XYZ file of C-alpha atoms in Angstrom:
271
model
C 0.000 0.000 0.000
C 1.237 3.501 -0.837
C 0.465 6.850 0.793
C -0.760 8.393 -2.480
C -4.255 9.838 -2.291
C -6.849 9.596 -5.017
C -10.311 11.056 -5.325
C -13.481 10.298 -7.272
C -16.314 12.597 -8.295
C -17.647 10.596 -11.288
C -20.086 8.882 -8.967
C -20.255 9.330 -5.184
C -17.547 11.629 -3.784
C -14.916 9.279 -2.371
C -11.249 9.323 -1.357
C -8.547 6.722 -0.768
C -5.098 6.674 0.747
C -3.500 3.785 -1.065
C -6.064 0.977 -0.892
C -7.866 2.287 2.187
C -10.998 4.413 1.725
C -11.125 7.556 3.844
C -14.213 8.520 5.823
C -15.223 11.965 4.555
C -17.938 12.815 7.045
C -21.484 14.106 6.548
C -22.916 15.137 3.144
C -22.247 18.865 3.498
C -18.615 18.194 4.389
C -18.327 15.960 1.322
C -19.832 18.787 -0.705
C -17.100 21.133 0.546
C -14.490 18.612 -0.594
C -16.173 18.223 -4.003
C -16.229 21.988 -4.523
C -12.503 22.240 -3.810
C -11.691 19.270 -6.069
C -13.664 20.754 -8.977
C -11.600 23.952 -8.724
C -8.552 21.915 -9.856
C -6.149 23.789 -7.597
C -7.677 27.264 -7.843
C -8.065 28.658 -4.299
C -11.491 29.532 -2.919
C -12.038 31.973 -0.081
C -14.190 30.930 2.896
C -16.977 33.228 1.655
C -16.851 31.599 -1.808
C -17.129 28.183 -0.202
C -20.087 29.418 1.839
C -21.810 30.594 -1.353
C -21.129 27.273 -3.117
C -22.437 25.250 -0.176
C -25.570 27.200 0.716
C -26.258 29.552 -2.217
C -27.412 32.537 -0.174
C -29.250 30.519 2.487
C -26.253 30.011 4.730
C -26.637 29.419 8.479
C -25.276 31.722 11.129
C -21.509 31.529 11.537
C -21.280 29.818 8.130
C -17.612 30.771 7.728
C -16.883 29.022 11.014
C -18.727 25.932 9.798
C -16.614 25.923 6.613
C -13.427 26.174 8.638
C -14.636 23.259 10.740
C -15.222 21.175 7.591
C -11.724 21.986 6.337
C -10.180 21.061 9.680
C -11.977 17.707 9.777
C -11.051 16.879 6.202
C -7.419 17.689 6.910
C -7.535 15.471 9.970
C -8.841 12.664 7.713
C -5.772 13.157 5.521
C -7.113 15.356 2.702
C -4.276 17.696 1.596
C -6.112 21.035 1.780
C -3.732 23.996 1.531
C -4.283 27.478 2.944
C -3.212 29.913 0.259
C -3.998 33.557 -0.495
C -6.657 33.722 2.193
C -8.457 30.694 0.782
C -8.298 26.921 0.445
C -7.094 24.689 -2.395
C -6.340 21.018 -3.085
C -3.401 20.517 -5.464
C -2.171 18.421 -7.083
C -4.285 15.293 -6.662
C -5.147 12.092 -8.464
C -8.713 12.803 -9.573
C -10.841 10.596 -11.812
C -12.261 13.653 -13.595
C -8.762 14.843 -14.561
C -7.919 11.413 -15.978
C -11.260 11.265 -17.798
C -10.609 14.603 -19.512
C -7.114 13.504 -20.512
C -8.394 10.308 -22.106
C -11.381 12.044 -23.709
C -9.074 14.369 -25.637
C -7.941 11.351 -27.675
C -9.711 10.159 -30.821
C -8.682 6.542 -30.238
C -11.505 4.142 -29.382
C -9.413 2.403 -26.687
C -8.706 5.695 -24.888
C -12.324 6.815 -25.090
C -13.461 3.442 -23.814
C -11.040 3.711 -20.883
C -12.383 7.196 -20.127
C -15.943 5.903 -19.912
C -14.905 3.092 -17.568
C -14.014 5.745 -14.976
C -17.719 6.553 -14.542
C -19.443 4.701 -11.718
C -22.876 6.347 -11.545
C -24.374 9.845 -11.484
C -21.508 12.290 -10.872
C -21.360 13.913 -7.436
C -23.977 11.458 -6.190
C -25.163 12.397 -2.720
C -23.881 15.965 -3.035
C -26.599 18.638 -2.874
C -26.975 22.350 -3.572
C -27.180 24.648 -6.589
C -23.422 24.633 -7.180
C -23.280 20.844 -7.141
C -26.310 20.560 -9.433
C -24.777 22.929 -12.004
C -21.523 20.965 -11.867
C -23.440 17.697 -12.229
C -25.206 18.945 -15.377
C -21.834 19.923 -16.883
C -20.302 16.541 -16.056
C -23.261 14.631 -17.496
C -22.823 16.545 -20.755
C -19.132 15.577 -20.818
C -20.153 11.950 -20.375
C -22.671 12.103 -23.226
C -20.113 13.743 -25.500
C -17.565 11.031 -24.710
C -20.092 8.334 -25.621
C -20.793 10.109 -28.908
C -17.071 10.473 -29.595
C -16.545 6.749 -28.998
C -19.326 5.900 -31.450
C -17.775 8.225 -34.045
C -14.366 6.612 -33.494
C -15.863 3.136 -33.904
C -17.521 4.169 -37.174
C -14.249 5.598 -38.462
C -12.485 2.347 -37.500
C -14.960 0.241 -39.484
C -17.050 -0.949 -36.532
C -20.306 0.610 -37.672
C -22.520 -2.230 -36.428
C -21.067 -1.903 -32.925
C -21.690 1.846 -33.030
C -25.332 1.331 -34.040
C -25.999 -0.686 -30.887
C -24.335 1.874 -28.597
C -26.134 4.781 -30.268
C -29.502 3.049 -29.962
C -29.039 2.996 -26.177
C -27.893 6.621 -26.116
C -30.859 7.794 -28.190
C -33.246 5.984 -25.855
C -31.750 7.958 -22.945
C -31.548 11.314 -24.776
C -34.229 11.251 -27.494
C -33.978 14.971 -28.316
C -30.196 15.040 -28.676
C -29.336 15.299 -32.387
C -25.713 14.203 -32.654
C -26.398 10.554 -31.702
C -29.051 10.396 -34.422
C -26.674 11.879 -36.981
C -24.044 9.296 -36.036
C -26.634 6.524 -36.105
C -27.593 7.480 -39.657
C -23.954 7.334 -40.712
C -23.401 3.998 -38.942
C -26.491 2.472 -40.552
C -25.444 3.707 -43.978
C -21.967 2.280 -43.554
C -23.554 -1.014 -42.497
C -25.485 -1.154 -45.778
C -28.797 -0.245 -44.107
C -29.589 2.849 -46.170
C -33.370 2.682 -45.826
C -33.079 2.475 -42.037
C -30.758 5.472 -42.047
C -33.340 7.578 -43.874
C -36.050 6.322 -41.521
C -34.007 7.631 -38.562
C -34.179 11.117 -40.072
C -37.913 10.895 -40.723
C -38.626 9.789 -37.143
C -36.325 12.473 -35.748
C -38.031 15.147 -37.821
C -41.438 14.134 -36.492
C -40.190 13.970 -32.899
C -38.537 17.395 -32.922
C -41.581 18.978 -34.514
C -43.926 17.406 -31.960
C -41.802 18.054 -28.864
C -40.011 21.320 -29.650
C -41.683 22.779 -32.722
C -38.296 22.707 -34.488
C -36.766 21.222 -37.616
C -33.626 19.090 -37.397
C -30.384 21.071 -37.286
C -28.216 21.694 -40.374
C -25.824 18.793 -39.642
C -28.663 16.270 -39.455
C -30.327 17.735 -42.563
C -27.066 17.483 -44.509
C -26.592 13.888 -43.350
C -30.089 13.052 -44.587
C -29.567 14.795 -47.923
C -26.250 13.022 -48.485
C -27.753 9.635 -47.623
C -30.661 10.268 -49.996
C -28.347 11.243 -52.859
C -26.183 8.168 -52.419
C -29.133 5.827 -51.998
C -30.686 7.088 -55.252
C -27.395 6.502 -57.071
C -27.196 2.929 -55.810
C -30.766 2.227 -56.869
C -30.059 3.492 -60.403
C -27.111 1.144 -60.579
C -28.599 -2.332 -60.147
C -25.354 -4.265 -60.007
C -25.317 -8.022 -60.686
C -24.409 -10.287 -57.744
C -20.759 -10.596 -58.818
C -20.260 -6.807 -58.956
C -17.446 -5.868 -56.523
C -18.565 -3.743 -53.603
C -16.889 -0.769 -52.022
C -15.005 -1.800 -48.884
C -16.586 -0.603 -45.635
C -13.390 -1.159 -43.643
C -11.770 2.161 -44.541
C -11.687 4.677 -41.700
C -10.633 7.626 -43.817
C -13.575 8.491 -46.020
C -17.325 8.228 -46.232
C -18.752 5.406 -48.301
C -18.646 6.394 -51.972
C -21.063 4.544 -54.318
C -19.649 3.073 -57.513
C -20.353 5.059 -60.652
C -22.441 3.360 -63.312
C -22.480 3.912 -67.072
C -25.708 4.728 -68.868
C -27.890 1.740 -69.652
C -28.339 0.468 -73.184
C -31.182 -1.829 -74.293
C -30.239 -5.479 -73.795
C -26.905 -4.576 -72.191
C -25.760 -5.814 -68.792
C -24.522 -2.939 -66.626
C -21.616 -3.441 -64.260
C -20.488 -1.029 -61.516
C -17.041 0.443 -61.988
């Protein structure tokens, strides 16, 4: 066992020294720790901590309560520094920091490792307006990482795998457009062009019914491109032995084969 400390906020707020979990005290004390961790080393004054913890509804002697929280956390082993009239925790091993590092990659393995750091709802058990705003931001980071992983899988030729992941994501966030755009692309790359166009039609109806809006420009362009390519494939009715475009390339979008004009009684082959 080592003396290194590590912290988690991508789930319940927790801390370890080596392999031993540290008792962090009551919920409001855990909230104080979470606020300091999310500052990533930037000091907060006692009054700023009071505002983050109670949002204008602080109890009497709130600054004293904050100082008490800091003292107890230090006694538990949390390395809280006093600096510039405020408090800071730096540097630490924090799951959020590692998540952001891995998320900056476009590699599927790195993005997958980033998502494995999530345990449940971020900041679970931590209350207050500050914590709720932070939770919303973290949830958006998580959704973006899931979308990025699907995009990376599509680019790597694993479109069918991406379709399954995106289906789950769309069920959770039905009004979010990027997963639907990626699902259309994944379906098209899987040879399921009609299903890709159906995704757009269903999305268009949903957004109109729920928000009174049309799909955004990216989704409209994806639909238009899919329609153009599908029409070209239908005009070119290739015989069974016609070679197909490889779907294993990660560099470009699927490009349909060009077909010569038909002549009466002539067999047409894709080039």
